[in-house]
């Protein structure tokens, strides 16, 4: 079989294509799986002719609101190779299979992990991309069921690895786990990283997702294990209300006590969600400023949103163009983003009370005041 694997032309800048957040790791595992069956593989990152006329074309998908890029790829390859069978898998396909089939016009939609998780057993084929890190899954699924998250729908079965020792090939590991600390074997896995060397050099690691601080609170020793495993940029998820501030503060303290500096620690926050309004998000941001830690903000879009035309540089937009939660306004969304970025700069410069604009020191202004 000749199999063409396709990553659609997602709106990711060329220099970020190989960023660990966007690597089409599913396709790389499928590549290894099909190579093991003796198939010939080609990976196309975008819409361009293949090295061969494929028997099958497998197109991946990401966020539901990037569905139009999947459709563009299906159209492109249908025209180019009308005889080839086109299958779409990935996140959008798994969350909205009916929409995906009808909207993209593909021949088949594949939901969940490929070939019922069989491709999972294969190492990603890194020869198809040029990266200096390795993606690791030490677990699948998540035992929590947060209403804004699609993980537990896409990966309903929760599985944990006992070891990753034989998988380690790189000095830089990126965990793609949804809830890394939930793995009951996580301390052993971190110990393996602590003791590993590749090419006589130690191994560093980080996680694409935020850390579940409730687990950290139950077992603060985990923070020490993370630090010893050279875990970089720990990000605590704070999706709940301001009432949790003492708990989050405690989680930040646990990381600091383990040896992390303020500038190393991040708090992950979802905004533009009905559960918390602008005022409360500003209060949360203010707490992070007091603790001296940076914020990673994530603008919420509903799990079934099939488009998102938000333009960060636009002066204003309406809810016809992108999702604005009922208790948020376009102006508040833009103000909050600006406030986060400004505050992070101040934290990085170790000037939490101040900010710099064009080299001029200005007094820090909280986001409530910032919004006209
Ligand atoms: S803890 Fe994280 S991964 Fe798990 S369901 Fe909630 S948001 Fe999703």
Tab-separated table of C-alpha atoms and ligand atoms in Angstrom:
chain	number	residue	atom	x	y	z
A	1	UNK	CA	0.000	0.000	0.000
A	2	UNK	CA	1.088	3.565	-0.683
A	3	UNK	CA	-0.115	5.838	2.097
A	4	UNK	CA	-0.035	9.610	2.118
A	5	UNK	CA	-0.260	11.243	5.552
A	6	UNK	CA	-1.407	14.858	5.607
A	7	UNK	CA	-1.265	17.647	8.137
A	8	UNK	CA	-3.635	20.351	6.791
A	9	UNK	CA	-2.458	23.907	6.289
A	10	UNK	CA	-3.348	24.979	9.817
A	11	UNK	CA	-2.757	28.660	10.629
A	12	UNK	CA	0.607	28.004	12.245
A	13	UNK	CA	3.578	30.112	11.154
A	14	UNK	CA	6.228	28.146	9.248
A	15	UNK	CA	8.782	28.685	12.010
A	16	UNK	CA	6.345	27.205	14.563
A	17	UNK	CA	5.422	24.114	12.530
A	18	UNK	CA	7.971	22.033	14.397
A	19	UNK	CA	7.101	23.556	17.764
A	20	UNK	CA	6.306	20.801	20.238
A	21	UNK	CA	2.748	22.124	20.636
A	22	UNK	CA	1.882	21.401	17.039
A	23	UNK	CA	3.845	18.344	15.934
A	24	UNK	CA	1.435	15.870	14.222
A	25	UNK	CA	2.525	13.094	16.551
A	26	UNK	CA	-0.446	10.865	15.652
A	27	UNK	CA	0.620	10.844	12.009
A	28	UNK	CA	4.212	10.005	12.984
A	29	UNK	CA	2.992	6.970	14.953
A	30	UNK	CA	0.726	5.917	12.091
A	31	UNK	CA	3.764	6.224	9.788
A	32	UNK	CA	5.736	3.752	11.937
A	33	UNK	CA	2.769	1.407	12.194
A	34	UNK	CA	2.240	1.284	8.422
A	35	UNK	CA	5.961	0.993	7.717
A	36	UNK	CA	5.956	-2.088	9.943
A	37	UNK	CA	3.257	-3.535	7.664
A	38	UNK	CA	5.533	-2.921	4.662
A	39	UNK	CA	3.615	0.092	3.362
A	40	UNK	CA	5.247	3.073	1.637
A	41	UNK	CA	4.727	6.365	3.451
A	42	UNK	CA	4.874	10.046	2.590
A	43	UNK	CA	4.098	12.900	5.018
A	44	UNK	CA	2.829	16.179	3.565
A	45	UNK	CA	2.628	19.174	5.870
A	46	UNK	CA	0.166	21.231	3.846
A	47	UNK	CA	-1.444	20.782	0.463
A	48	UNK	CA	1.103	19.731	-2.143
A	49	UNK	CA	1.620	16.813	-4.546
A	50	UNK	CA	2.800	13.519	-3.096
A	51	UNK	CA	5.872	11.520	-4.193
A	52	UNK	CA	3.473	8.834	-5.431
A	53	UNK	CA	-0.174	8.275	-6.294
A	54	UNK	CA	-1.493	7.074	-2.929
A	55	UNK	CA	-3.901	4.199	-2.328
A	56	UNK	CA	-5.007	5.863	0.886
A	57	UNK	CA	-4.769	9.390	2.218
A	58	UNK	CA	-4.986	9.938	5.969
A	59	UNK	CA	-5.598	13.508	7.048
A	60	UNK	CA	-5.308	14.592	10.660
A	61	UNK	CA	-7.402	17.268	12.354
A	62	UNK	CA	-6.886	19.477	15.398
A	63	UNK	CA	-9.308	21.897	17.052
A	64	UNK	CA	-12.904	21.795	15.846
A	65	UNK	CA	-12.672	25.508	15.017
A	66	UNK	CA	-9.932	24.706	12.489
A	67	UNK	CA	-12.290	22.445	10.522
A	68	UNK	CA	-12.087	24.594	7.382
A	69	UNK	CA	-8.411	23.706	6.926
A	70	UNK	CA	-9.302	20.006	7.021
A	71	UNK	CA	-11.974	20.590	4.391
A	72	UNK	CA	-9.463	22.448	2.200
A	73	UNK	CA	-7.088	19.479	2.381
A	74	UNK	CA	-9.812	16.965	1.558
A	75	UNK	CA	-10.854	19.068	-1.452
A	76	UNK	CA	-7.284	19.504	-2.637
A	77	UNK	CA	-6.351	15.822	-2.456
A	78	UNK	CA	-9.685	14.646	-3.830
A	79	UNK	CA	-9.059	16.698	-6.939
A	80	UNK	CA	-5.436	15.588	-7.225
A	81	UNK	CA	-6.029	11.889	-6.513
A	82	UNK	CA	-9.690	11.133	-7.291
A	83	UNK	CA	-9.156	7.366	-6.973
A	84	UNK	CA	-7.571	7.473	-3.485
A	85	UNK	CA	-9.590	6.795	-0.360
A	86	UNK	CA	-9.508	9.710	2.087
A	87	UNK	CA	-9.799	9.133	5.837
A	88	UNK	CA	-9.868	11.945	8.440
A	89	UNK	CA	-8.863	11.331	12.070
A	90	UNK	CA	-7.685	13.409	15.001
A	91	UNK	CA	-9.395	15.696	17.515
A	92	UNK	CA	-12.066	17.408	15.365
A	93	UNK	CA	-12.912	14.092	13.652
A	94	UNK	CA	-13.282	12.369	17.033
A	95	UNK	CA	-15.373	15.112	18.637
A	96	UNK	CA	-17.652	15.816	15.660
A	97	UNK	CA	-17.590	12.763	13.350
A	98	UNK	CA	-20.905	13.469	11.594
A	99	UNK	CA	-20.024	17.095	10.951
A	100	UNK	CA	-16.579	16.059	9.744
A	101	UNK	CA	-17.988	13.527	7.257
A	102	UNK	CA	-20.568	15.868	5.824
A	103	UNK	CA	-18.601	19.128	5.909
A	104	UNK	CA	-15.255	17.870	4.592
A	105	UNK	CA	-16.677	15.297	2.162
A	106	UNK	CA	-14.059	12.697	3.142
A	107	UNK	CA	-14.687	8.969	2.531
A	108	UNK	CA	-14.277	7.899	6.133
A	109	UNK	CA	-13.943	9.410	9.589
A	110	UNK	CA	-11.712	7.702	12.134
A	111	UNK	CA	-12.521	8.414	15.779
A	112	UNK	CA	-10.257	7.900	18.799
A	113	UNK	CA	-6.789	6.378	18.881
A	114	UNK	CA	-5.685	4.865	15.560
A	115	UNK	CA	-6.505	1.203	14.925
A	116	UNK	CA	-7.907	0.974	18.420
A	117	UNK	CA	-4.657	2.138	19.956
A	118	UNK	CA	-2.376	-0.232	17.990
A	119	UNK	CA	-0.358	2.634	16.508
A	120	UNK	CA	0.235	3.705	20.116
A	121	UNK	CA	2.690	0.845	20.510
A	122	UNK	CA	4.946	2.309	17.839
A	123	UNK	CA	7.583	4.993	18.247
A	124	UNK	CA	6.804	8.120	16.237
A	125	UNK	CA	8.783	8.229	13.002
A	126	UNK	CA	10.923	11.285	13.712
A	127	UNK	CA	12.801	10.789	10.412
A	128	UNK	CA	9.823	12.554	8.782
A	129	UNK	CA	10.341	15.801	10.747
A	130	UNK	CA	13.271	17.857	11.950
A	131	UNK	CA	13.014	18.290	15.718
A	132	UNK	CA	15.403	18.273	18.680
A	133	UNK	CA	12.949	16.816	21.199
A	134	UNK	CA	10.904	13.689	21.760
A	135	UNK	CA	7.189	13.452	22.528
A	136	UNK	CA	6.201	11.011	25.255
A	137	UNK	CA	2.791	9.761	26.348
A	138	UNK	CA	3.084	8.220	29.812
A	139	UNK	CA	-0.699	8.000	30.066
A	140	UNK	CA	-3.872	8.388	28.043
A	141	UNK	CA	-7.195	9.949	28.990
A	142	UNK	CA	-7.977	11.742	32.246
A	143	UNK	CA	-9.989	10.616	35.239
A	144	UNK	CA	-11.532	14.082	35.697
A	145	UNK	CA	-14.461	15.223	33.569
A	146	UNK	CA	-14.123	19.030	33.249
A	147	UNK	CA	-17.016	20.309	31.160
A	148	UNK	CA	-14.863	22.529	28.906
A	149	UNK	CA	-12.438	19.723	27.984
A	150	UNK	CA	-12.741	17.115	25.228
A	151	UNK	CA	-10.036	14.747	26.502
A	152	UNK	CA	-12.323	12.339	28.271
A	153	UNK	CA	-14.541	12.142	25.194
A	154	UNK	CA	-11.696	11.442	22.783
A	155	UNK	CA	-9.798	9.109	25.109
A	156	UNK	CA	-12.471	7.596	27.381
A	157	UNK	CA	-10.179	4.814	28.534
A	158	UNK	CA	-7.618	5.924	31.128
A	159	UNK	CA	-4.324	4.025	30.852
A	160	UNK	CA	-1.007	4.543	32.663
A	161	UNK	CA	2.479	3.375	31.719
A	162	UNK	CA	4.711	1.924	34.426
A	163	UNK	CA	7.945	2.919	32.740
A	164	UNK	CA	9.236	5.008	29.834
A	165	UNK	CA	12.900	4.070	30.295
A	166	UNK	CA	13.241	2.098	27.065
A	167	UNK	CA	11.577	4.895	25.088
A	168	UNK	CA	13.966	7.704	26.061
A	169	UNK	CA	16.071	8.705	23.033
A	170	UNK	CA	16.443	12.477	23.382
A	171	UNK	CA	17.803	14.951	25.925
A	172	UNK	CA	14.532	16.857	25.770
A	173	UNK	CA	11.235	15.097	26.450
A	174	UNK	CA	7.830	16.701	26.021
A	175	UNK	CA	4.971	14.946	27.791
A	176	UNK	CA	1.733	15.004	25.826
A	177	UNK	CA	-0.199	13.545	28.783
A	178	UNK	CA	-3.461	15.242	29.643
A	179	UNK	CA	-2.979	14.798	33.356
A	180	UNK	CA	0.624	13.784	33.917
A	181	UNK	CA	0.552	13.726	37.731
A	182	UNK	CA	-2.509	11.431	37.819
A	183	UNK	CA	-0.315	8.509	36.759
A	184	UNK	CA	0.222	6.389	39.909
A	185	UNK	CA	3.714	5.553	38.571
A	186	UNK	CA	4.745	9.151	37.948
A	187	UNK	CA	7.441	9.239	40.651
A	188	UNK	CA	9.161	6.184	39.172
A	189	UNK	CA	8.943	7.672	35.697
A	190	UNK	CA	10.453	10.964	36.911
A	191	UNK	CA	13.219	8.991	38.628
A	192	UNK	CA	13.987	7.296	35.308
A	193	UNK	CA	14.398	10.714	33.704
A	194	UNK	CA	16.514	11.969	36.614
A	195	UNK	CA	18.936	9.077	36.133
A	196	UNK	CA	18.955	9.039	32.327
A	197	UNK	CA	21.732	10.255	30.094
A	198	UNK	CA	21.705	10.459	26.316
A	199	UNK	CA	25.033	11.064	24.575
A	200	UNK	CA	26.571	11.615	28.012
A	201	UNK	CA	24.217	14.507	28.681
A	202	UNK	CA	21.349	14.667	31.153
A	203	UNK	CA	17.701	14.661	30.095
A	204	UNK	CA	15.247	17.550	30.577
A	205	UNK	CA	11.473	17.320	30.364
A	206	UNK	CA	8.339	19.441	30.279
A	207	UNK	CA	4.625	19.013	29.776
A	208	UNK	CA	2.377	20.476	27.115
A	209	UNK	CA	-0.592	20.529	29.519
A	210	UNK	CA	-0.956	22.174	32.898
A	211	UNK	CA	-0.264	20.250	36.098
A	212	UNK	CA	-3.143	19.104	38.293
A	213	UNK	CA	-2.302	21.082	41.439
A	214	UNK	CA	-4.758	19.126	43.586
A	215	UNK	CA	-2.544	16.066	43.150
A	216	UNK	CA	0.529	18.146	43.961
A	217	UNK	CA	-1.137	19.337	47.168
A	218	UNK	CA	-1.885	15.776	48.249
A	219	UNK	CA	1.696	14.733	47.644
A	220	UNK	CA	4.099	17.728	47.750
A	221	UNK	CA	7.052	15.350	47.286
A	222	UNK	CA	6.007	15.183	43.652
A	223	UNK	CA	7.344	18.717	43.206
A	224	UNK	CA	10.766	17.531	44.377
A	225	UNK	CA	10.603	14.618	41.935
A	226	UNK	CA	9.726	17.058	39.144
A	227	UNK	CA	12.630	19.329	40.004
A	228	UNK	CA	15.095	16.431	40.198
A	229	UNK	CA	13.870	15.182	36.813
A	230	UNK	CA	14.742	18.631	35.419
A	231	UNK	CA	11.114	19.300	34.640
A	232	UNK	CA	10.967	22.781	33.087
A	233	UNK	CA	8.268	25.455	33.283
A	234	UNK	CA	5.707	23.800	35.575
A	235	UNK	CA	2.254	25.212	34.812
A	236	UNK	CA	-0.464	24.890	37.407
A	237	UNK	CA	-3.993	24.796	36.024
A	238	UNK	CA	-6.346	27.284	37.710
A	239	UNK	CA	-9.671	27.008	35.935
A	240	UNK	CA	-11.861	27.432	39.026
A	241	UNK	CA	-12.968	30.557	40.859
A	242	UNK	CA	-11.061	33.169	42.888
A	243	UNK	CA	-12.238	31.315	45.988
A	244	UNK	CA	-9.503	28.766	45.256
A	245	UNK	CA	-6.761	31.377	45.614
A	246	UNK	CA	-5.359	30.012	48.868
A	247	UNK	CA	-5.165	26.516	47.406
A	248	UNK	CA	-3.426	27.734	44.237
A	249	UNK	CA	-1.080	29.853	46.322
A	250	UNK	CA	-0.215	26.747	48.300
A	251	UNK	CA	0.463	24.816	45.082
A	252	UNK	CA	2.769	27.618	43.897
A	253	UNK	CA	4.536	27.519	47.263
A	254	UNK	CA	5.025	23.755	46.960
A	255	UNK	CA	6.828	24.320	43.654
A	256	UNK	CA	8.908	27.140	45.126
A	257	UNK	CA	9.864	24.989	48.106
A	258	UNK	CA	11.055	22.338	45.665
A	259	UNK	CA	13.485	24.856	44.178
A	260	UNK	CA	11.585	26.477	41.322
A	261	UNK	CA	12.043	30.232	40.942
A	262	UNK	CA	9.087	32.599	40.459
A	263	UNK	CA	9.956	33.157	36.821
A	264	UNK	CA	9.929	29.391	36.169
A	265	UNK	CA	6.356	28.910	37.398
A	266	UNK	CA	3.239	29.532	35.324
A	267	UNK	CA	-0.467	29.466	36.088
A	268	UNK	CA	-2.695	28.204	33.292
A	269	UNK	CA	-6.049	30.066	33.042
A	270	UNK	CA	-9.069	29.601	30.847
A	271	UNK	CA	-10.968	32.830	30.139
A	272	UNK	CA	-14.024	33.844	28.090
A	273	UNK	CA	-15.945	30.991	29.723
A	274	UNK	CA	-19.382	31.479	31.277
A	275	UNK	CA	-18.265	30.189	34.662
A	276	UNK	CA	-16.038	33.214	35.470
A	277	UNK	CA	-16.522	36.798	34.357
A	278	UNK	CA	-13.934	39.441	33.497
A	279	UNK	CA	-13.865	40.939	36.990
A	280	UNK	CA	-13.130	37.595	38.612
A	281	UNK	CA	-10.454	36.758	36.027
A	282	UNK	CA	-8.788	40.113	36.777
A	283	UNK	CA	-8.783	39.222	40.456
A	284	UNK	CA	-7.112	35.900	39.651
A	285	UNK	CA	-4.545	37.671	37.505
A	286	UNK	CA	-3.840	40.077	40.354
A	287	UNK	CA	-3.166	37.156	42.724
A	288	UNK	CA	-0.614	35.760	40.262
A	289	UNK	CA	1.054	39.177	40.155
A	290	UNK	CA	1.334	39.165	43.946
A	291	UNK	CA	2.854	35.688	43.883
A	292	UNK	CA	5.252	36.801	41.123
A	293	UNK	CA	4.360	34.023	38.676
A	294	UNK	CA	3.511	34.238	34.995
A	295	UNK	CA	0.139	33.420	33.459
A	296	UNK	CA	-0.656	31.316	30.403
A	297	UNK	CA	-4.058	32.433	29.169
A	298	UNK	CA	-6.284	30.254	27.025
A	299	UNK	CA	-9.322	31.781	25.297
A	300	UNK	CA	-12.253	29.406	25.519
A	301	UNK	CA	-14.115	28.245	22.409
A	302	UNK	CA	-16.986	25.739	22.707
A	303	UNK	CA	-16.026	22.161	21.897
A	304	UNK	CA	-18.403	22.181	18.940
A	305	UNK	CA	-17.305	25.546	17.505
A	306	UNK	CA	-16.480	24.884	13.866
A	307	UNK	CA	-14.865	28.264	13.215
A	308	UNK	CA	-13.037	31.008	15.042
A	309	UNK	CA	-12.266	34.244	13.244
A	310	UNK	CA	-10.821	36.130	16.199
A	311	UNK	CA	-8.144	38.592	15.056
A	312	UNK	CA	-5.776	39.559	17.868
A	313	UNK	CA	-4.752	42.809	16.149
A	314	UNK	CA	-8.279	43.991	15.304
A	315	UNK	CA	-9.619	46.964	17.294
A	316	UNK	CA	-12.955	45.251	17.847
A	317	UNK	CA	-15.002	42.333	16.565
A	318	UNK	CA	-18.482	40.984	17.131
A	319	UNK	CA	-19.798	37.656	18.382
A	320	UNK	CA	-20.680	36.839	14.770
A	321	UNK	CA	-16.960	36.576	14.056
A	322	UNK	CA	-15.834	34.574	17.077
A	323	UNK	CA	-17.229	33.097	20.291
A	324	UNK	CA	-17.797	35.638	23.077
A	325	UNK	CA	-19.186	34.135	26.286
A	326	UNK	CA	-22.500	35.645	27.425
A	327	UNK	CA	-20.869	37.339	30.446
A	328	UNK	CA	-17.870	38.709	28.482
A	329	UNK	CA	-17.453	41.471	25.895
A	330	UNK	CA	-15.020	41.776	23.003
A	331	UNK	CA	-13.338	44.695	24.795
A	332	UNK	CA	-12.881	42.671	27.975
A	333	UNK	CA	-11.337	39.761	26.063
A	334	UNK	CA	-8.798	42.085	24.432
A	335	UNK	CA	-8.108	43.908	27.717
A	336	UNK	CA	-7.523	40.677	29.564
A	337	UNK	CA	-5.075	39.369	26.950
A	338	UNK	CA	-3.144	42.664	27.039
A	339	UNK	CA	-3.060	42.681	30.819
A	340	UNK	CA	-1.682	39.118	30.919
A	341	UNK	CA	1.077	39.902	28.451
A	342	UNK	CA	2.007	43.140	30.196
A	343	UNK	CA	2.036	41.512	33.592
A	344	UNK	CA	4.181	38.615	32.364
A	345	UNK	CA	6.792	41.052	31.056
A	346	UNK	CA	6.874	42.762	34.454
A	347	UNK	CA	7.298	39.391	36.190
A	348	UNK	CA	10.095	38.351	33.829
A	349	UNK	CA	11.871	41.633	34.501
A	350	UNK	CA	11.324	41.057	38.193
A	351	UNK	CA	9.361	44.304	38.399
A	352	UNK	CA	5.877	43.143	39.346
A	353	UNK	CA	4.811	46.720	40.169
A	354	UNK	CA	6.066	48.173	36.906
A	355	UNK	CA	6.099	47.649	33.193
A	356	UNK	CA	8.300	48.883	30.360
A	357	UNK	CA	6.972	50.436	27.193
A	358	UNK	CA	9.530	51.342	24.532
A	359	UNK	CA	12.228	51.371	27.176
A	360	UNK	CA	10.329	53.774	29.434
A	361	UNK	CA	9.399	52.587	32.899
A	362	UNK	CA	5.687	52.993	33.613
A	363	UNK	CA	3.660	52.291	36.691
A	364	UNK	CA	1.854	48.978	36.575
A	365	UNK	CA	-1.917	49.341	35.925
A	366	UNK	CA	-4.229	46.497	36.831
A	367	UNK	CA	-6.524	45.142	34.135
A	368	UNK	CA	-9.674	46.574	35.731
A	369	UNK	CA	-8.295	50.080	35.249
A	370	UNK	CA	-6.949	49.274	31.848
A	371	UNK	CA	-10.349	48.626	30.343
A	372	UNK	CA	-12.025	51.847	29.206
B	1	LIG	S1	-8.124	17.786	34.428
B	1	LIG	FE1	-7.382	18.681	32.486
B	1	LIG	S2	-7.280	16.981	31.034
B	1	LIG	FE2	-8.535	16.305	32.764
B	1	LIG	S3	-10.643	16.698	32.098
B	1	LIG	FE3	-9.942	18.496	33.296
B	1	LIG	S4	-9.085	19.949	31.771
B	1	LIG	FE4	-9.289	17.907	30.789
